[in-house]
Short mmCIF file of C-alpha atoms in Angstrom, two decimals:
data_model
loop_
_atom_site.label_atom_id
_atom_site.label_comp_id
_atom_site.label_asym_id
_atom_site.label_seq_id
_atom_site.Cartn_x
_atom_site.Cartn_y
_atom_site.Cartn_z
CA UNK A 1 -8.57 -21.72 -11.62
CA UNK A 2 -6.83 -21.97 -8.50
CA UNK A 3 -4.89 -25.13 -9.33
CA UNK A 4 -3.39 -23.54 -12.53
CA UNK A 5 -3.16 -19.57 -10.52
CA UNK A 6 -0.86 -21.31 -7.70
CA UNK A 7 1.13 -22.92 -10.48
CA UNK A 8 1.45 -19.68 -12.12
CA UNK A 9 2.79 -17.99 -9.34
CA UNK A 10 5.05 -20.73 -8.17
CA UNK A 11 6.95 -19.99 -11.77
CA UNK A 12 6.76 -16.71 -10.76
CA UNK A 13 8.42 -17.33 -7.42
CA UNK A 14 11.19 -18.95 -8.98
CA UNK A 15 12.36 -16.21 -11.46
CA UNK A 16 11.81 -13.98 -8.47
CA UNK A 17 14.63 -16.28 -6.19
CA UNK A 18 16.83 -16.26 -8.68
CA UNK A 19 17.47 -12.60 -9.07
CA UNK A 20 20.93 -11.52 -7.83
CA UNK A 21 21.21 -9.65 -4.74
CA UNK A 22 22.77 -6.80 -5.52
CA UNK A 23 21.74 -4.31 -2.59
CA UNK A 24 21.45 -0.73 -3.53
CA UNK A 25 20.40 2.35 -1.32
CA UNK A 26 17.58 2.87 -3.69
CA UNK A 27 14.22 3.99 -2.06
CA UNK A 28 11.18 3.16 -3.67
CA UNK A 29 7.38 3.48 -4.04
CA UNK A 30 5.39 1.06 -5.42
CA UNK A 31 2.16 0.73 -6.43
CA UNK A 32 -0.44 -1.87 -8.13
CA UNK A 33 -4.13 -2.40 -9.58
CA UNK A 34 -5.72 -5.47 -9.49
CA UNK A 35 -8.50 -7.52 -9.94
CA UNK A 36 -10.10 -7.33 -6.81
CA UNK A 37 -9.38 -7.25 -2.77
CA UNK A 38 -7.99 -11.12 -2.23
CA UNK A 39 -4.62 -11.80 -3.07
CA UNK A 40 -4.93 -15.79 -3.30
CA UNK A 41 -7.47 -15.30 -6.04
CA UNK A 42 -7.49 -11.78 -7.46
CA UNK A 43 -4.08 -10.94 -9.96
CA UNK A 44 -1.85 -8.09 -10.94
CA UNK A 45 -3.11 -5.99 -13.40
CA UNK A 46 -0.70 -2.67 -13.19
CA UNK A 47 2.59 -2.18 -11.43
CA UNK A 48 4.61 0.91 -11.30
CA UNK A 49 7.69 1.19 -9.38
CA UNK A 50 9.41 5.04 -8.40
CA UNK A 51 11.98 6.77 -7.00
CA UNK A 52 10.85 9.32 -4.00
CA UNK A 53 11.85 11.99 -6.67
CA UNK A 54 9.24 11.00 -8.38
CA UNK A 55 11.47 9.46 -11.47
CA UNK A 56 9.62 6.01 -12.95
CA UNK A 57 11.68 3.23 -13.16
CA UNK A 58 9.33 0.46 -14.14
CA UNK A 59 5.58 0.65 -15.24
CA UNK A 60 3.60 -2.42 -17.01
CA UNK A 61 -0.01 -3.48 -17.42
CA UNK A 62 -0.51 -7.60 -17.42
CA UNK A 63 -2.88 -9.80 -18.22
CA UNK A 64 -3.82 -11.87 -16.05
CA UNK A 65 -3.19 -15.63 -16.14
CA UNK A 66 -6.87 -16.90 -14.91
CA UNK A 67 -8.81 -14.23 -13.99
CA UNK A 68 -10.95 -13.02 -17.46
CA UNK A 69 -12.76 -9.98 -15.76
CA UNK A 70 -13.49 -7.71 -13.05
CA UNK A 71 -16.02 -5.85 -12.84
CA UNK A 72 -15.95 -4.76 -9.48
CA UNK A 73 -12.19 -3.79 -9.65
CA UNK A 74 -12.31 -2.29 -13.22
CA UNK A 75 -15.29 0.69 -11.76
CA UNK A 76 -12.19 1.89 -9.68
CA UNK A 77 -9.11 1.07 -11.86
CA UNK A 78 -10.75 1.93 -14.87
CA UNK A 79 -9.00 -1.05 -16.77
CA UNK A 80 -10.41 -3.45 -18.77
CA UNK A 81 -9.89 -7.10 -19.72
CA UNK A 82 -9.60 -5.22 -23.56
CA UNK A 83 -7.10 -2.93 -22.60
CA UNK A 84 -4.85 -6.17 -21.24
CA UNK A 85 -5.67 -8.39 -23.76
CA UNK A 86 -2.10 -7.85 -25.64
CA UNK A 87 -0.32 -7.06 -22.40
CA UNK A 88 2.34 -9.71 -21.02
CA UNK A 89 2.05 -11.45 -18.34
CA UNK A 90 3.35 -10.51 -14.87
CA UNK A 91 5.42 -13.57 -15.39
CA UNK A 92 7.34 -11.39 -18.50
CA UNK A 93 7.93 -8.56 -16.23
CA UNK A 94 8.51 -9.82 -12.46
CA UNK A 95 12.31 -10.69 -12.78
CA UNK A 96 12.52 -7.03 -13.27
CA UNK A 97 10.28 -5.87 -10.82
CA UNK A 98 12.22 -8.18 -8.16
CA UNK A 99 15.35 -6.69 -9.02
CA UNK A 100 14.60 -3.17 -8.09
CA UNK A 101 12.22 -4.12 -5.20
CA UNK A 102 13.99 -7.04 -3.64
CA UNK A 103 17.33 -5.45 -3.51
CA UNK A 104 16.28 -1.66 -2.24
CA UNK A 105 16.70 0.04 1.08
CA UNK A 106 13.48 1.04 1.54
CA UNK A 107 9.85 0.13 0.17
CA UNK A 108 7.17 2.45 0.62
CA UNK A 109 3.65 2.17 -0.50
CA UNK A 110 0.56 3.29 0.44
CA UNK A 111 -1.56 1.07 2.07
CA UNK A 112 0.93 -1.23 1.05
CA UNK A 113 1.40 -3.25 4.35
CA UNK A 114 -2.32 -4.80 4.12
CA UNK A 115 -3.12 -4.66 0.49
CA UNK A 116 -0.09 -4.46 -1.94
CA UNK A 117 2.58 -6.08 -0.34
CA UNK A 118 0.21 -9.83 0.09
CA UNK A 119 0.15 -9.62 -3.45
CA UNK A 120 3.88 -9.02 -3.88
CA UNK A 121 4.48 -12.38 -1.71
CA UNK A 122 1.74 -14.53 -3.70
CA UNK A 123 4.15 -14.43 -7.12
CA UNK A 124 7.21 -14.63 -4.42
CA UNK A 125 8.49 -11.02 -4.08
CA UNK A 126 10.56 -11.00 -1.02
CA UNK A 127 12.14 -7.86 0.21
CA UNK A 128 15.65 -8.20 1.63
CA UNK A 129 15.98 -8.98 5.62
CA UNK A 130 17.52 -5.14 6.30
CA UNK A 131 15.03 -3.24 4.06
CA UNK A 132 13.08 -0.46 5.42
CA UNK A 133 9.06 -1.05 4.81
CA UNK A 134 7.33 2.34 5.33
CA UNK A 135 3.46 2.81 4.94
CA UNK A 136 2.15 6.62 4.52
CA UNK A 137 -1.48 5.44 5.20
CA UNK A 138 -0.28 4.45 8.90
CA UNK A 139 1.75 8.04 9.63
CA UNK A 140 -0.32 10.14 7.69
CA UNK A 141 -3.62 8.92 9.67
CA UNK A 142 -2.12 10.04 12.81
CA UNK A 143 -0.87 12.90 10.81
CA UNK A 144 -4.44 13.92 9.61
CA UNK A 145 -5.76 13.05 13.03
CA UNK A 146 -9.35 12.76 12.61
CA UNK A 147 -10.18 10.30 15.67
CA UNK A 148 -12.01 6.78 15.35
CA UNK A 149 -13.80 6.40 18.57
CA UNK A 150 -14.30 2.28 19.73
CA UNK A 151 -16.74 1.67 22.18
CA UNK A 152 -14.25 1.30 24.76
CA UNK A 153 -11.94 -0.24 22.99
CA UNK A 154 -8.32 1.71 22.84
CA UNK A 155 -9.55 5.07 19.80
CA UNK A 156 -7.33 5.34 16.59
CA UNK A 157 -6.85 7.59 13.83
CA UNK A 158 -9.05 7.10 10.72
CA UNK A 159 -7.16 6.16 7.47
CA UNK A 160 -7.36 8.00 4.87
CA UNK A 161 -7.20 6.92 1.23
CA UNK A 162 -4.45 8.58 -0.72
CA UNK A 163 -6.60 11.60 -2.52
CA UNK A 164 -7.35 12.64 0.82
CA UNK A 165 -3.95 12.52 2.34
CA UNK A 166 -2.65 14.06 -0.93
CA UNK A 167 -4.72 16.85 -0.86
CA UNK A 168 -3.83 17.47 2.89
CA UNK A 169 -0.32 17.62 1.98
CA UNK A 170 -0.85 20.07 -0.61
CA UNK A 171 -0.41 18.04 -3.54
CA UNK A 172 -1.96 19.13 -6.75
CA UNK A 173 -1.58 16.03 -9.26
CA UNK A 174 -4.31 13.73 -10.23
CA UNK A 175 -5.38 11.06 -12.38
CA UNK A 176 -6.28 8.51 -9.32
CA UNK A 177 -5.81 4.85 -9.72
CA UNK A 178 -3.30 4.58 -12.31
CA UNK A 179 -0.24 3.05 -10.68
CA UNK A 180 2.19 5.29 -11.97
CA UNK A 181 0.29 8.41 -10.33
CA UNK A 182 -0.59 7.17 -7.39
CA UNK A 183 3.27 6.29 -6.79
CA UNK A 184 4.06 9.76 -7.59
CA UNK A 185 1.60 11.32 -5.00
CA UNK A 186 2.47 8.53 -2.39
CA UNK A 187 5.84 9.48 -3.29
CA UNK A 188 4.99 13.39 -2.27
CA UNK A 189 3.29 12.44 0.62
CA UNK A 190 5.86 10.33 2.28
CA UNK A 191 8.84 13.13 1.66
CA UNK A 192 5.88 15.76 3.26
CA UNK A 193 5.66 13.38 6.28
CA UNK A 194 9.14 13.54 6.77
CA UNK A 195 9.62 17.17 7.06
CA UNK A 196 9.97 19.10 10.68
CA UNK A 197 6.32 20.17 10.90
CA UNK A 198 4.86 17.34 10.00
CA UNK A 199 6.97 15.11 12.65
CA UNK A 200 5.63 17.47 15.68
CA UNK A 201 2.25 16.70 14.13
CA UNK A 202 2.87 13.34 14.30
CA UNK A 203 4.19 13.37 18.15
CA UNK A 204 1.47 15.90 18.73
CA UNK A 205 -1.48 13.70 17.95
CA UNK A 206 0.26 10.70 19.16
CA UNK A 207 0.70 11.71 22.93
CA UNK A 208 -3.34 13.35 22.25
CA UNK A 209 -4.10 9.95 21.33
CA UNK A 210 -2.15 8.45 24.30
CA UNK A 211 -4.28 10.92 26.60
CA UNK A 212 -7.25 10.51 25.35
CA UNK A 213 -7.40 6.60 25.59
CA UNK A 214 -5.55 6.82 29.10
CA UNK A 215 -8.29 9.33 29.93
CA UNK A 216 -11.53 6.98 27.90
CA UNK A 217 -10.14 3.66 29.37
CA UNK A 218 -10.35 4.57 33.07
CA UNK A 219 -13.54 6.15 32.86
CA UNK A 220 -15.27 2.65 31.39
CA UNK A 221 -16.29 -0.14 33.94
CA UNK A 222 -13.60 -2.88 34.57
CA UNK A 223 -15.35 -5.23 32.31
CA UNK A 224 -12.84 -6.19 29.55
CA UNK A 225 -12.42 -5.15 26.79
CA UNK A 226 -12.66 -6.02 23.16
CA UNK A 227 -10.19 -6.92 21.15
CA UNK A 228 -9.63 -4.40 18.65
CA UNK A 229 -9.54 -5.16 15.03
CA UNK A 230 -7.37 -2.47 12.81
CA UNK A 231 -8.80 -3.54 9.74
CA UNK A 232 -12.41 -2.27 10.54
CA UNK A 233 -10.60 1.41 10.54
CA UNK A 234 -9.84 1.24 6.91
CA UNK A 235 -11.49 4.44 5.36
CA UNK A 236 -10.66 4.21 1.80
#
């Protein structure tokens, strides 16, 4: 399977290189449901692409080239090998999903630095050198600020999954998991986290943060300390 994946994806890779870059000032949300948690061996099952207006410019379902089922994956996304069976494959649809994404201003997606964006690269998705990559999940925890305390290692704030963060933004739409949505809400909360009161939240909790580490740190003994591993804050 992972002899003919890798092949797949390196046919992918090329359609993907040879899309014209055309730069635009576009700034879009992304989203995608897949088969599981590991980008070199889980695929693409949903991708939805959308303006921060919340306007849809691309949505697709795929099926996948190797992978025949998920049952892990399919508890959360809800989609089943069935309901892919007589999709295309992501190698149908990624010229066009490189064109928007590969020549925008900014990319935005939530929780998109660890999870979606791997994926993106393993069919050859590269964002242009100048683009802006923002992740909610990272502003909105500090936003949120519910603190994640170490064991003398530096604290954090916990991440939140996107329901959460949604709902502490005030948004009211649902239906969870399906790519489309979930770009529409991550779309709502990044244009909340940009607004006035939502910045001196940030700063706020930030410089709390600062102060409370400064203050945690000196108070341990001068043993020293661990490193710290972000990806054991994930709360989603």
């Amino acid at each position: 399977m992972e002899h003919d994946l890798e092949a797949y994806r390196k046919q992918c890779a090329g359609i993907c290189a040879a899309v014209p870059k055309n730069p635009t000032n576009l700034k879009l949300v992304f989203d995608l449901e897949t088969t599981g948690l590991n980008p070199a061996e889980d695929e693409i099952l949903e991708a939805a692409i959308v303006t921060t207006d919340g306007d849809i410019l691309f949505e697709s379902r795929f099926k996948p080239a190797c992978v025949t089922e998920w049952p892990k994956a399919q508890n959360v996304n809800g989609i089943s090998p069935e309901m892919v069976a007589d999709a295309p494959g992501i190698i149908d649809k990624i010229g066009e999903m490189a064109a928007l994404l590969q020549n925008a201003e900014t990319i935005i997606g939530y929780n998109g630095k660890h999870f979606d964006i791997p994926f993106l690269e393993c069919y050859g998705i590269r964002f242009r050198p100048d683009a802006m990559v923002s992740d909610p999940m990272l502003d909105g925890a500090v936003v949120y600020g519910e603190l994640r305390t170490n064991n003398g290692a530096p604290s954090t704030y916990k991440w939140k999954n996107l329901k959460a963060m949604a709902d502490f933004c005030g948004y009211t739409g649902s239906n969870w998991h399906n790519a489309a949505a979930d770009c529409i809400a991550t779309a709502y909360v990044w244009q909340r986290l940009q607004e006035p009161d939502m910045r001196e939240r940030y700063e706020q909790n930030m410089q709390a943060l600062k102060e409370f580490n400064d203050w945690e740190l000196g108070a341990i003994s001068e043993s020293p300390i661990p490193d710290f591993d972000i990806s054991q804050a994930i709360s989603l």
